[in-house]
Amino acid sequence: MNVKISSTKPKILPTGCRCLDRLLHGGIPAGQLLVFYGEAATGKTTIALQCSIVCVRQGFKVIYVDADGTFPIERLRQMTDDFEKIAQHIGIFTPKNFFEQTVLVENLDDYLKQNVGLLVFDSINNLYRLALKDPDTNFTLNKELNRQLAYLSHFAKTYYLPVLITSQVHSVLEENQKIEPVAMRTISYWSPNIVRLWLNPKPNVRMASLEKFGGRSFSKIFCYFKLSDTGVE
């Protein structure tokens, strides 16, 4: 398959999974942030990879920020039958700490001008969480994460770009112990679209529930999907 570079960006980037696309009214909206959060192995990175493949096949480049430092190159190879052609249009950036992440975000403008159709941030709060060791610096770190998300929101609108963000989670001690994204308030403020991913007793089956879309809150809207060798289906 030849990947032809396009110049007309669509309003919505499909995920390549019919049930997720129905949940998201067609896919990831351009000009906005969309956050997928959930526990480990719920499919966050697989969804990010599949959206990247869809984007490249539509004729655009992808900027993929691998803030976890674990970009699954073999998983990408497994999910495509044209790996070399897909991979050459995905630019991978791997900040080593939260400071490097800040510098990268501030300079993403230099790369987004080059016919980019998707920006992936996997995951936005990993290096932030690792930096939260000294209580005296927490306020500064929170402020910095807020500024990074403000930059990403600005880039999404300026370049009419879908921005897919994955988020690590932590437990919240309440009557019903639940999980939520690390730095939930900051992420929720900047992202008008949030999807929670859930594990399922059935092997390779996951659930996605829509919590926020277009700035509106939702509940009890969900779908089931399967993680396979070829991605999300």
PDB file of C-alpha atoms in Angstrom, residues 30-203:
ATOM      1  CA  ALA A  30     -10.330  17.581  15.243  1.00  0.00           C
ATOM      2  CA  GLY A  31      -9.420  20.680  17.212  1.00  0.00           C
ATOM      3  CA  GLN A  32      -9.960  19.042  20.602  1.00  0.00           C
ATOM      4  CA  LEU A  33      -8.289  16.873  23.222  1.00  0.00           C
ATOM      5  CA  LEU A  34      -9.628  13.387  23.923  1.00  0.00           C
ATOM      6  CA  VAL A  35      -8.449  11.418  26.960  1.00  0.00           C
ATOM      7  CA  PHE A  36      -8.535   7.643  27.340  1.00  0.00           C
ATOM      8  CA  TYR A  37      -7.831   6.562  30.906  1.00  0.00           C
ATOM      9  CA  GLY A  38      -7.883   3.237  32.694  1.00  0.00           C
ATOM     10  CA  GLU A  39      -5.840   0.647  34.490  1.00  0.00           C
ATOM     11  CA  ALA A  40      -2.923  -1.199  32.916  1.00  0.00           C
ATOM     12  CA  ALA A  41      -3.823  -3.540  30.042  1.00  0.00           C
ATOM     13  CA  THR A  42      -7.164  -1.851  29.292  1.00  0.00           C
ATOM     14  CA  GLY A  43      -6.077  -1.029  25.735  1.00  0.00           C
ATOM     15  CA  LYS A  44      -5.002   2.619  25.944  1.00  0.00           C
ATOM     16  CA  THR A  45      -1.815   2.244  23.918  1.00  0.00           C
ATOM     17  CA  THR A  46      -3.357  -0.180  21.422  1.00  0.00           C
ATOM     18  CA  ILE A  47      -6.086   2.376  20.693  1.00  0.00           C
ATOM     19  CA  ALA A  48      -3.426   5.075  20.282  1.00  0.00           C
ATOM     20  CA  LEU A  49      -1.483   2.893  17.845  1.00  0.00           C
ATOM     21  CA  GLN A  50      -4.580   2.015  15.848  1.00  0.00           C
ATOM     22  CA  CYS A  51      -5.583   5.671  15.536  1.00  0.00           C
ATOM     23  CA  SER A  52      -2.042   6.426  14.384  1.00  0.00           C
ATOM     24  CA  ILE A  53      -2.285   3.756  11.677  1.00  0.00           C
ATOM     25  CA  VAL A  54      -5.657   5.095  10.520  1.00  0.00           C
ATOM     26  CA  CYS A  55      -4.236   8.614  10.379  1.00  0.00           C
ATOM     27  CA  VAL A  56      -1.239   7.604   8.259  1.00  0.00           C
ATOM     28  CA  ARG A  57      -3.449   5.627   5.886  1.00  0.00           C
ATOM     29  CA  GLN A  58      -5.526   8.774   5.407  1.00  0.00           C
ATOM     30  CA  GLY A  59      -2.376  10.524   4.172  1.00  0.00           C
ATOM     31  CA  PHE A  60      -1.143  12.374   7.260  1.00  0.00           C
ATOM     32  CA  LYS A  61       1.800  12.217   9.612  1.00  0.00           C
ATOM     33  CA  VAL A  62       1.586  11.427  13.333  1.00  0.00           C
ATOM     34  CA  ILE A  63       3.492  12.918  16.242  1.00  0.00           C
ATOM     35  CA  TYR A  64       3.654  10.316  19.004  1.00  0.00           C
ATOM     36  CA  VAL A  65       5.001  11.411  22.402  1.00  0.00           C
ATOM     37  CA  ASP A  66       6.056   8.266  24.251  1.00  0.00           C
ATOM     38  CA  ALA A  67       6.275   9.646  27.791  1.00  0.00           C
ATOM     39  CA  ASP A  68       6.190   6.120  29.233  1.00  0.00           C
ATOM     40  CA  GLY A  69       9.397   5.224  27.401  1.00  0.00           C
ATOM     41  CA  THR A  70       7.913   1.924  26.256  1.00  0.00           C
ATOM     42  CA  PHE A  71       6.824   2.482  22.663  1.00  0.00           C
ATOM     43  CA  PRO A  72       5.671  -0.992  21.501  1.00  0.00           C
ATOM     44  CA  ILE A  73       7.333  -1.182  18.108  1.00  0.00           C
ATOM     45  CA  GLU A  74       6.644  -4.910  17.785  1.00  0.00           C
ATOM     46  CA  ARG A  75       2.968  -4.367  18.586  1.00  0.00           C
ATOM     47  CA  LEU A  76       2.812  -1.769  15.808  1.00  0.00           C
ATOM     48  CA  ARG A  77       4.481  -4.242  13.459  1.00  0.00           C
ATOM     49  CA  GLN A  78       1.959  -6.913  14.468  1.00  0.00           C
ATOM     50  CA  MET A  79      -0.985  -4.594  13.767  1.00  0.00           C
ATOM     51  CA  THR A  80       0.051  -3.674  10.211  1.00  0.00           C
ATOM     52  CA  ASP A  81       0.785  -5.505   6.991  1.00  0.00           C
ATOM     53  CA  ASP A  82       2.710  -2.476   5.691  1.00  0.00           C
ATOM     54  CA  PHE A  83       4.819  -1.665   8.747  1.00  0.00           C
ATOM     55  CA  GLU A  84       7.695   0.119   6.992  1.00  0.00           C
ATOM     56  CA  LYS A  85       5.388   2.488   5.113  1.00  0.00           C
ATOM     57  CA  ILE A  86       3.359   3.262   8.213  1.00  0.00           C
ATOM     58  CA  ALA A  87       6.315   3.655  10.567  1.00  0.00           C
ATOM     59  CA  GLN A  88       8.113   6.244   8.417  1.00  0.00           C
ATOM     60  CA  HIS A  89       5.216   8.666   8.935  1.00  0.00           C
ATOM     61  CA  ILE A  90       5.110   8.355  12.743  1.00  0.00           C
ATOM     62  CA  GLY A  91       7.532  10.640  14.569  1.00  0.00           C
ATOM     63  CA  ILE A  92       8.274   9.297  18.061  1.00  0.00           C
ATOM     64  CA  PHE A  93       9.502  11.570  20.870  1.00  0.00           C
ATOM     65  CA  THR A  94      10.580  10.169  24.230  1.00  0.00           C
ATOM     66  CA  PRO A  95      11.149  12.726  27.024  1.00  0.00           C
ATOM     67  CA  LYS A  96      13.199  11.303  29.885  1.00  0.00           C
ATOM     68  CA  ASN A  97      11.743  13.433  32.686  1.00  0.00           C
ATOM     69  CA  PHE A  98       9.026  15.999  33.342  1.00  0.00           C
ATOM     70  CA  PHE A  99      11.349  18.892  32.543  1.00  0.00           C
ATOM     71  CA  GLU A 100      12.147  17.401  29.124  1.00  0.00           C
ATOM     72  CA  GLN A 101       8.419  16.887  28.588  1.00  0.00           C
ATOM     73  CA  THR A 102       7.850  20.588  29.229  1.00  0.00           C
ATOM     74  CA  VAL A 103      10.532  21.605  26.739  1.00  0.00           C
ATOM     75  CA  LEU A 104       9.135  19.209  24.150  1.00  0.00           C
ATOM     76  CA  VAL A 105       5.577  20.491  24.504  1.00  0.00           C
ATOM     77  CA  GLU A 106       6.743  24.095  24.209  1.00  0.00           C
ATOM     78  CA  ASN A 107       8.488  23.272  20.921  1.00  0.00           C
ATOM     79  CA  LEU A 108       5.930  20.953  19.308  1.00  0.00           C
ATOM     80  CA  ASP A 109       4.872  23.883  17.162  1.00  0.00           C
ATOM     81  CA  ASP A 110       7.983  23.299  15.041  1.00  0.00           C
ATOM     82  CA  TYR A 111       6.770  19.810  14.060  1.00  0.00           C
ATOM     83  CA  LEU A 112       3.007  20.276  13.823  1.00  0.00           C
ATOM     84  CA  LYS A 113       3.333  22.467  10.727  1.00  0.00           C
ATOM     85  CA  GLN A 114       4.451  19.456   8.677  1.00  0.00           C
ATOM     86  CA  ASN A 115       1.083  17.988   7.611  1.00  0.00           C
ATOM     87  CA  VAL A 116       0.451  16.262  10.928  1.00  0.00           C
ATOM     88  CA  GLY A 117      -3.002  14.707  11.270  1.00  0.00           C
ATOM     89  CA  LEU A 118      -2.774  13.378  14.838  1.00  0.00           C
ATOM     90  CA  LEU A 119      -0.885  14.151  18.027  1.00  0.00           C
ATOM     91  CA  VAL A 120      -0.670  11.319  20.563  1.00  0.00           C
ATOM     92  CA  PHE A 121       0.524  11.796  24.149  1.00  0.00           C
ATOM     93  CA  ASP A 122       1.067   8.427  25.848  1.00  0.00           C
ATOM     94  CA  SER A 123       0.818   9.066  28.732  1.00  0.00           C
ATOM     95  CA  ILE A 124       0.436  12.684  29.787  1.00  0.00           C
ATOM     96  CA  ASN A 125       0.925  12.164  33.526  1.00  0.00           C
ATOM     97  CA  ASN A 126       3.546   9.412  33.871  1.00  0.00           C
ATOM     98  CA  LEU A 127       6.579  11.695  34.236  1.00  0.00           C
ATOM     99  CA  TYR A 128       4.490  14.143  36.268  1.00  0.00           C
ATOM    100  CA  ARG A 129       3.627  11.358  38.732  1.00  0.00           C
ATOM    101  CA  LEU A 130       7.257  10.282  38.983  1.00  0.00           C
ATOM    102  CA  ALA A 131       8.268  13.874  39.748  1.00  0.00           C
ATOM    103  CA  LEU A 132       5.815  14.148  42.677  1.00  0.00           C
ATOM    104  CA  LYS A 133       8.346  13.217  45.342  1.00  0.00           C
ATOM    105  CA  ASP A 134       8.932  16.473  47.147  1.00  0.00           C
ATOM    106  CA  PRO A 135       5.727  18.086  48.552  1.00  0.00           C
ATOM    107  CA  ASP A 136       7.395  21.493  48.255  1.00  0.00           C
ATOM    108  CA  THR A 137       7.428  21.201  44.457  1.00  0.00           C
ATOM    109  CA  ASN A 138       3.901  19.842  43.969  1.00  0.00           C
ATOM    110  CA  PHE A 139       2.344  23.242  43.342  1.00  0.00           C
ATOM    111  CA  THR A 140       4.931  24.023  40.678  1.00  0.00           C
ATOM    112  CA  LEU A 141       4.429  20.638  39.021  1.00  0.00           C
ATOM    113  CA  ASN A 142       0.662  21.044  38.982  1.00  0.00           C
ATOM    114  CA  LYS A 143       1.040  24.475  37.434  1.00  0.00           C
ATOM    115  CA  GLU A 144       3.408  23.084  34.822  1.00  0.00           C
ATOM    116  CA  LEU A 145       1.089  20.208  33.860  1.00  0.00           C
ATOM    117  CA  ASN A 146      -1.723  22.716  33.503  1.00  0.00           C
ATOM    118  CA  ARG A 147       0.450  24.802  31.193  1.00  0.00           C
ATOM    119  CA  GLN A 148       1.357  21.758  29.089  1.00  0.00           C
ATOM    120  CA  LEU A 149      -2.294  20.877  28.589  1.00  0.00           C
ATOM    121  CA  ALA A 150      -3.030  24.498  27.700  1.00  0.00           C
ATOM    122  CA  TYR A 151      -0.359  24.253  24.995  1.00  0.00           C
ATOM    123  CA  LEU A 152      -1.857  21.010  23.661  1.00  0.00           C
ATOM    124  CA  SER A 153      -5.330  22.540  23.577  1.00  0.00           C
ATOM    125  CA  HIS A 154      -3.937  25.544  21.715  1.00  0.00           C
ATOM    126  CA  PHE A 155      -2.171  23.319  19.165  1.00  0.00           C
ATOM    127  CA  ALA A 156      -5.348  21.281  18.630  1.00  0.00           C
ATOM    128  CA  LYS A 157      -7.305  24.420  17.760  1.00  0.00           C
ATOM    129  CA  THR A 158      -4.544  26.171  15.813  1.00  0.00           C
ATOM    130  CA  TYR A 159      -3.789  23.211  13.530  1.00  0.00           C
ATOM    131  CA  TYR A 160      -7.314  21.743  13.550  1.00  0.00           C
ATOM    132  CA  LEU A 161      -5.752  18.626  15.014  1.00  0.00           C
ATOM    133  CA  PRO A 162      -7.160  15.682  16.983  1.00  0.00           C
ATOM    134  CA  VAL A 163      -5.065  15.194  20.133  1.00  0.00           C
ATOM    135  CA  LEU A 164      -5.307  11.751  21.729  1.00  0.00           C
ATOM    136  CA  ILE A 165      -4.076  11.589  25.314  1.00  0.00           C
ATOM    137  CA  THR A 166      -3.740   8.506  27.484  1.00  0.00           C
ATOM    138  CA  SER A 167      -3.705   8.860  31.244  1.00  0.00           C
ATOM    139  CA  GLN A 168      -2.426   6.803  34.121  1.00  0.00           C
ATOM    140  CA  VAL A 169      -4.760   6.350  37.065  1.00  0.00           C
ATOM    141  CA  HIS A 170      -4.676   6.111  40.829  1.00  0.00           C
ATOM    142  CA  SER A 171      -7.106   4.895  43.452  1.00  0.00           C
ATOM    143  CA  VAL A 172      -9.375   7.279  45.334  1.00  0.00           C
ATOM    144  CA  LEU A 173     -10.375   6.166  48.827  1.00  0.00           C
ATOM    145  CA  GLU A 174     -14.118   6.523  49.155  1.00  0.00           C
ATOM    146  CA  GLU A 175     -17.028   4.320  50.111  1.00  0.00           C
ATOM    147  CA  ASN A 176     -16.782   2.750  46.698  1.00  0.00           C
ATOM    148  CA  GLN A 177     -13.095   2.738  45.909  1.00  0.00           C
ATOM    149  CA  LYS A 178     -12.670   4.049  42.397  1.00  0.00           C
ATOM    150  CA  ILE A 179      -9.894   5.080  40.094  1.00  0.00           C
ATOM    151  CA  GLU A 180      -9.418   8.354  38.280  1.00  0.00           C
ATOM    152  CA  PRO A 181      -6.678   9.952  36.181  1.00  0.00           C
ATOM    153  CA  VAL A 182      -3.673  11.326  38.019  1.00  0.00           C
ATOM    154  CA  ALA A 183      -4.261  15.110  38.176  1.00  0.00           C
ATOM    155  CA  MET A 184      -7.938  14.588  37.343  1.00  0.00           C
ATOM    156  CA  ARG A 185      -9.024  18.219  37.800  1.00  0.00           C
ATOM    157  CA  THR A 186      -6.402  19.574  35.439  1.00  0.00           C
ATOM    158  CA  ILE A 187      -7.043  16.945  32.770  1.00  0.00           C
ATOM    159  CA  SER A 188     -10.820  17.330  33.009  1.00  0.00           C
ATOM    160  CA  TYR A 189     -10.576  21.116  32.744  1.00  0.00           C
ATOM    161  CA  TRP A 190      -8.679  21.030  29.452  1.00  0.00           C
ATOM    162  CA  SER A 191     -10.212  17.991  27.800  1.00  0.00           C
ATOM    163  CA  PRO A 192     -13.817  18.213  26.551  1.00  0.00           C
ATOM    164  CA  ASN A 193     -13.776  14.469  25.781  1.00  0.00           C
ATOM    165  CA  ILE A 194     -12.993  11.701  28.293  1.00  0.00           C
ATOM    166  CA  VAL A 195     -13.388   7.920  27.960  1.00  0.00           C
ATOM    167  CA  ARG A 196     -12.825   5.439  30.775  1.00  0.00           C
ATOM    168  CA  LEU A 197     -11.511   1.987  29.807  1.00  0.00           C
ATOM    169  CA  TRP A 198     -12.334  -1.060  31.928  1.00  0.00           C
ATOM    170  CA  LEU A 199     -11.011  -4.579  32.293  1.00  0.00           C
ATOM    171  CA  ASN A 200     -13.427  -7.455  31.730  1.00  0.00           C
ATOM    172  CA  PRO A 201     -13.541 -11.061  32.996  1.00  0.00           C
ATOM    173  CA  LYS A 202     -13.608 -12.318  29.395  1.00  0.00           C
ATOM    174  CA  PRO A 203     -10.130 -12.689  27.859  1.00  0.00           C
TER     175      PRO A 203
END
